[in-house]
Amino acid sequence: MTPEQALRWLERQGCEGEIYELKQRSYGIEIKRGEVELVEAGEQHGFAIRVLLAHRMGFAYGNELTQELLDKALSVARVSPQDEHLAFAGEQSYPSVKGIYDSRLASLSFDELEDKLEAMLAPAQSLGVEVTQASVAWEVSEERMLNSLGVEVSEEGTEIYAHLSAVAKRGDDVATGMHFDASRSFDLNFEAVGETACRLAKESLGAQKLETGDYAVVLRPIAMAELVENVLIPAFSADNVQRGRSRLAGMLGEQVFGEELSVVDDATLEAGLETSCFDGEGTACRSKVLVEKGVLRGYLYDIYTARKAGVESTGNAFRSGFATLPRIDASNFIIQGNSSLDEDEALVVHGLIGAHTANPVTGDFSVETRNAFYGGSPVRKAILAGNVYDLLSSVSGFGRDVTQISGVVTASVGFSNVRVVG
Amino acid sequence: MLREVRELLELPARFVDVTLHDVESTSILMKDGSAKEIATGRSSGISVRVLDRGWGFAYASSVHELKDAAERALRGAKLAKERVELAEVDVTQDKAEAIAKLHPSRATLEEKLDYLSRAHEVTKSYESVVSTSFAYNDASVKITYLSSEGAEVEMRYPRVAFYAQVFAKDGAKIQFASERVGATSGLEALANVESVAKDACEKALRLLHARAPPSGEFTVVIDPKLTGVFIHEALGHAVEADHVVQGESILAGKLGQSIASELVTIYDDPTLKQGFGSYFYDAEGVRAQKKALVENGVLRSYLHSRETAAKLGHEPTGNARAQGYNFPPMPRMSNTYLAKGDASFEELIEDVEFGVYLLGSRGGEVDTARGVFQFSAEEGFLIENGEITTPVRDVALSGETLEILRRVDAVSKHWGVHIGYCGKNGQLVAVGDGGPAIRTVATVGGTQ
């Protein structure tokens, strides 16, 4: 049946309905030891149904929109608890967002990538390191949502991703380097991905131990993004705030970070990796200030938590595919600051190992570093230990290298006094 | 359907295989006593691999797209340049189904909800527990594998899991703890959700009164759960043969050599009964087998797909796995564990002057090429003069795989395997990690 027919049937059963449809084409190339080993092309199509029956929510997903799927969603609703805060989005207007669809990517052929792959692999030879693996993947997706309250919206998007891992060897000494980048259009800089990974591997040879102590630390965008995604973003979720699971609960208007730091969540950012005009519930996306000069200004809401708090949804309920319910998450989480960065006498860290093991509730972390340099010389092993809230209160500077790493937009950020275990 | 697939296997290529996936699942998330998110659904799809010089891989979520997918795979295979060979394996026709006393497809939603309600009930007696999340997940997986060599295998796996996460508060202090249980079986594996919930509550309460750990190099005693994660991260990933072939494993070229203390014997066993990472045949139709990865400190085997086995001239081990139809298979772990020793727990700690006892896991990560890993314990205690003393929290360990394996100097006789999901190149698969409590030396990262 069509989504419109399904909605009409649900309405005849006395409930409100919502239908989400996802169509995706995915392509990929895997390179092992410098040669293309696997070429991939896939298609996925699926539907997710939510129903509201007397304030009870039901959800079901499947590859096809069938009567069975509707029945399933209704049977889930019947055993679900009643909650007056559950609701669907009403009819509304959506912002126009730019730079999320590139027709070149939508019709990209494998041949057109050949030059790009060569450019990405070339730096390995000139730098004398080996490419262990590399990959390029791109995707064309189309999302559509409609519900009983008049929401009817759709969007097409494209994205391309490239990654390269390299290893440098000198005698018994082994060093690794990894870099990746993603873009909504075909203008991705493949050469820079290869160059950065290979250079990191080469420059990390001859690493020495570092004495345990307190150091000035600079986190490069990848390291910063890993920490922010795992430890900081969950604290802004209204679900965590309302359930007493966030350090930021009850602190609106208070100074929570250093004055140098501001945070904006902007789902409408031009060409942003998480840019979209509507969220997973059909709410219009927008930009909102979360932290202004260190002062907490807002949280991220979906419809349910917003109604509970008596505010509007911020349009932050996102879906990851058609088989899961929408969940609160950041869109493009932008970290801003303008003081300048001093990298002399600092431990400069490119990436982290184990950032997902940090404590998202207290903000405590203890993570190993990947490609760390002190005074320009590589460091063999260094654990960074501390608390992300203390860390963000001791910001000493921002670099000019602003870039987007999955959902996080940030430059290199400098911190004074971080515990480093060598 | 199978007839159409068999026709496809005749494509003009060196090798073709087709996998049909069909997964029916239910997940329930109970937040603070209310079943907020219940999702049911079914997703199916088909993948086709074609080997010309290299691999072409294609998939579709609709079986009607089968022919299209096959053509895409064939075109892809012609573009790949790296010459791939496949190790010879027994060609099997078989049907196998994992045993479930109470199959998830026969239980009602109410019965499934009841596990969460029972768990939540337990937490009510803990005043400091301020917020709870309990999750129930089940999946009924059917995989059909066919190859141009004549393999035809149909496998059915029921899989269930229960997760508890509780938050405890004392004044401004807040801490959380998690526990989980699950199996490749029916709902009978979840019989003791109450005690799992209770363990989580008590752990969260202990963490409220724990202090930050010391930092530096110490003697560490790690419990079976953390031993499992340590073996998984530090050794398991480095023996995945794709890492070895790509020149990014610290264990490349070390087969037959001593890489660990003589007390260390490690197995990968997909035949473990009800194991979360168990299977009958791998994603290339190769029969699952238990194998020693390390035997009394000597490296014995890598984990192979047919491709990596051919590349290194080894016997295939049946370790190719894929998350679903939309992912190509690669070498993965199944249930990986350290074999038990003969020490009692007291013997592990009695002669430790100063050290840290670490329990539970919050996950880990490894750089296989350098052999550097990091993993995080859920909780810990100081060991002072042979006694367990002050509780500590947020303890992370890091070290170099070979060094820490060499310094294992005691292995206990208490043993267990725990459930987990392992991520690699964007694919998640269910695994079991396990072992006994062990003693070694590692760097503890703390703020003190």
Short mmCIF file of N, CA and C in Angstrom, two decimals, chain A residues 261-330:
data_model
loop_
_atom_site.label_atom_id
_atom_site.label_comp_id
_atom_site.label_asym_id
_atom_site.label_seq_id
_atom_site.Cartn_x
_atom_site.Cartn_y
_atom_site.Cartn_z
N LEU A 261 34.54 29.94 25.51
CA LEU A 261 33.89 28.86 24.77
C LEU A 261 32.40 29.09 24.53
N SER A 262 31.98 28.92 23.28
CA SER A 262 30.55 28.93 22.96
C SER A 262 30.22 27.69 22.14
N VAL A 263 28.98 27.22 22.24
CA VAL A 263 28.56 26.05 21.48
C VAL A 263 27.21 26.33 20.83
N VAL A 264 27.12 26.05 19.54
CA VAL A 264 25.87 26.20 18.81
C VAL A 264 25.54 24.86 18.16
N ASP A 265 24.28 24.44 18.22
CA ASP A 265 23.87 23.25 17.48
C ASP A 265 23.05 23.75 16.30
N ASP A 266 23.60 23.60 15.10
CA ASP A 266 22.95 24.18 13.92
C ASP A 266 22.70 23.14 12.84
N ALA A 267 21.45 22.67 12.78
CA ALA A 267 21.08 21.65 11.80
C ALA A 267 20.95 22.24 10.40
N THR A 268 21.03 23.58 10.29
CA THR A 268 20.85 24.21 8.98
C THR A 268 22.18 24.66 8.37
N LEU A 269 23.29 24.35 9.03
CA LEU A 269 24.62 24.71 8.55
C LEU A 269 24.81 24.31 7.09
N GLU A 270 25.24 25.26 6.26
CA GLU A 270 25.41 24.96 4.84
C GLU A 270 26.43 23.84 4.65
N ALA A 271 26.02 22.79 3.95
CA ALA A 271 26.88 21.65 3.62
C ALA A 271 27.33 20.84 4.84
N GLY A 272 26.67 21.07 5.98
CA GLY A 272 27.03 20.31 7.19
C GLY A 272 26.72 18.82 7.03
N LEU A 273 27.55 17.98 7.66
CA LEU A 273 27.35 16.53 7.52
C LEU A 273 26.04 16.09 8.15
N GLU A 274 25.56 16.82 9.15
CA GLU A 274 24.30 16.45 9.82
C GLU A 274 23.18 17.44 9.47
N THR A 275 23.35 18.18 8.41
CA THR A 275 22.35 19.18 8.03
C THR A 275 21.10 18.53 7.42
N SER A 276 19.94 19.07 7.82
CA SER A 276 18.67 18.54 7.33
C SER A 276 17.60 19.59 7.60
N CYS A 277 16.54 19.60 6.81
CA CYS A 277 15.49 20.60 7.10
C CYS A 277 14.44 20.07 8.07
N PHE A 278 14.39 18.75 8.28
CA PHE A 278 13.44 18.21 9.27
C PHE A 278 14.10 17.08 10.05
N ASP A 279 13.64 16.88 11.28
CA ASP A 279 14.23 15.82 12.09
C ASP A 279 13.40 14.53 11.97
N GLY A 280 13.73 13.52 12.73
CA GLY A 280 13.11 12.20 12.61
C GLY A 280 11.66 12.15 13.07
N GLU A 281 11.12 13.27 13.57
CA GLU A 281 9.71 13.33 13.94
C GLU A 281 8.95 14.30 13.04
N GLY A 282 9.68 14.89 12.05
CA GLY A 282 9.03 15.85 11.16
C GLY A 282 9.02 17.27 11.69
N THR A 283 9.79 17.53 12.74
CA THR A 283 9.91 18.89 13.28
C THR A 283 10.94 19.65 12.44
N ALA A 284 10.67 20.93 12.16
CA ALA A 284 11.61 21.75 11.38
C ALA A 284 12.92 21.91 12.15
N CYS A 285 14.03 21.76 11.46
CA CYS A 285 15.33 21.91 12.10
C CYS A 285 15.73 23.38 12.15
N ARG A 286 16.57 23.72 13.11
CA ARG A 286 17.03 25.11 13.22
C ARG A 286 18.36 25.17 13.97
N SER A 287 18.81 26.40 14.16
CA SER A 287 20.05 26.63 14.88
C SER A 287 19.72 27.11 16.30
N LYS A 288 20.43 26.60 17.29
CA LYS A 288 20.19 27.09 18.65
C LYS A 288 21.50 27.21 19.41
N VAL A 289 21.58 28.25 20.24
CA VAL A 289 22.76 28.47 21.06
C VAL A 289 22.66 27.59 22.30
N LEU A 290 23.65 26.76 22.55
CA LEU A 290 23.63 25.90 23.74
C LEU A 290 24.47 26.51 24.85
N VAL A 291 25.63 27.05 24.46
CA VAL A 291 26.51 27.68 25.44
C VAL A 291 27.00 29.00 24.85
N GLU A 292 26.82 30.10 25.62
CA GLU A 292 27.25 31.42 25.15
C GLU A 292 28.31 31.94 26.10
N LYS A 293 29.54 32.08 25.61
CA LYS A 293 30.67 32.52 26.45
C LYS A 293 30.70 31.76 27.77
N GLY A 294 30.55 30.47 27.68
CA GLY A 294 30.65 29.63 28.88
C GLY A 294 29.37 29.47 29.67
N VAL A 295 28.32 30.26 29.32
CA VAL A 295 27.05 30.20 30.08
C VAL A 295 26.07 29.25 29.37
N LEU A 296 25.49 28.33 30.13
CA LEU A 296 24.56 27.35 29.54
C LEU A 296 23.26 28.03 29.12
N ARG A 297 22.89 27.90 27.84
CA ARG A 297 21.69 28.56 27.33
C ARG A 297 20.57 27.60 26.92
N GLY A 298 20.88 26.33 26.70
CA GLY A 298 19.78 25.46 26.27
C GLY A 298 20.16 23.99 26.19
N TYR A 299 19.12 23.18 25.99
CA TYR A 299 19.29 21.73 25.84
C TYR A 299 18.75 21.30 24.48
N LEU A 300 18.91 20.02 24.17
CA LEU A 300 18.39 19.47 22.91
C LEU A 300 17.13 18.65 23.20
N TYR A 301 16.03 19.00 22.52
CA TYR A 301 14.74 18.35 22.79
C TYR A 301 14.16 17.62 21.60
N ASP A 302 13.40 16.58 21.89
CA ASP A 302 12.47 16.01 20.92
C ASP A 302 11.06 16.46 21.34
N ILE A 303 10.03 15.98 20.69
CA ILE A 303 8.68 16.45 21.03
C ILE A 303 8.29 16.03 22.45
N TYR A 304 8.60 14.80 22.81
CA TYR A 304 8.19 14.28 24.12
C TYR A 304 8.81 15.07 25.27
N THR A 305 10.15 15.23 25.25
CA THR A 305 10.81 15.93 26.36
C THR A 305 10.44 17.41 26.36
N ALA A 306 10.18 17.96 25.16
CA ALA A 306 9.81 19.37 25.08
C ALA A 306 8.44 19.59 25.74
N ARG A 307 7.49 18.71 25.44
CA ARG A 307 6.15 18.85 26.06
C ARG A 307 6.22 18.69 27.56
N LYS A 308 7.09 17.79 27.99
CA LYS A 308 7.28 17.57 29.42
C LYS A 308 7.79 18.84 30.10
N ALA A 309 8.71 19.54 29.39
CA ALA A 309 9.32 20.74 29.96
C ALA A 309 8.53 22.01 29.64
N GLY A 310 7.47 21.88 28.83
CA GLY A 310 6.67 23.05 28.45
C GLY A 310 7.39 23.98 27.49
N VAL A 311 8.23 23.40 26.61
CA VAL A 311 8.91 24.21 25.59
C VAL A 311 8.65 23.59 24.21
N GLU A 312 9.24 24.19 23.17
CA GLU A 312 9.11 23.64 21.81
C GLU A 312 10.23 22.64 21.54
N SER A 313 9.95 21.63 20.74
CA SER A 313 11.03 20.73 20.32
C SER A 313 12.07 21.54 19.56
N THR A 314 13.35 21.23 19.77
CA THR A 314 14.41 21.92 19.04
C THR A 314 14.69 21.23 17.71
N GLY A 315 13.92 20.18 17.41
CA GLY A 315 14.16 19.46 16.15
C GLY A 315 15.41 18.60 16.23
N ASN A 316 15.62 17.96 17.38
CA ASN A 316 16.82 17.14 17.56
C ASN A 316 16.53 15.65 17.77
N ALA A 317 15.37 15.18 17.24
CA ALA A 317 15.09 13.74 17.30
C ALA A 317 15.57 13.15 15.97
N PHE A 318 16.64 12.39 16.02
CA PHE A 318 17.18 11.87 14.76
C PHE A 318 17.05 10.35 14.65
N ARG A 319 16.91 9.90 13.41
CA ARG A 319 16.81 8.45 13.16
C ARG A 319 18.13 7.95 12.61
N SER A 320 18.50 6.73 13.00
CA SER A 320 19.65 6.10 12.36
C SER A 320 19.12 4.89 11.61
N GLY A 321 18.58 5.13 10.43
CA GLY A 321 17.97 4.06 9.64
C GLY A 321 16.49 3.96 9.92
N PHE A 322 15.85 2.95 9.34
CA PHE A 322 14.41 2.81 9.49
C PHE A 322 14.02 1.82 10.58
N ALA A 323 15.02 1.12 11.15
CA ALA A 323 14.70 0.08 12.13
C ALA A 323 14.73 0.57 13.58
N THR A 324 15.00 1.86 13.78
CA THR A 324 15.08 2.34 15.17
C THR A 324 14.20 3.57 15.35
N LEU A 325 13.79 3.79 16.59
CA LEU A 325 12.99 4.95 16.94
C LEU A 325 13.86 6.20 16.89
N PRO A 326 13.24 7.38 16.66
CA PRO A 326 14.04 8.60 16.71
C PRO A 326 14.57 8.84 18.13
N ARG A 327 15.80 9.29 18.23
CA ARG A 327 16.43 9.55 19.53
C ARG A 327 17.04 10.94 19.53
N ILE A 328 17.13 11.55 20.70
CA ILE A 328 17.73 12.89 20.80
C ILE A 328 19.23 12.82 20.54
N ASP A 329 19.69 13.68 19.65
CA ASP A 329 21.13 13.77 19.39
C ASP A 329 21.42 15.18 18.89
N ALA A 330 22.69 15.54 18.90
CA ALA A 330 23.08 16.83 18.34
C ALA A 330 23.01 16.72 16.82
#
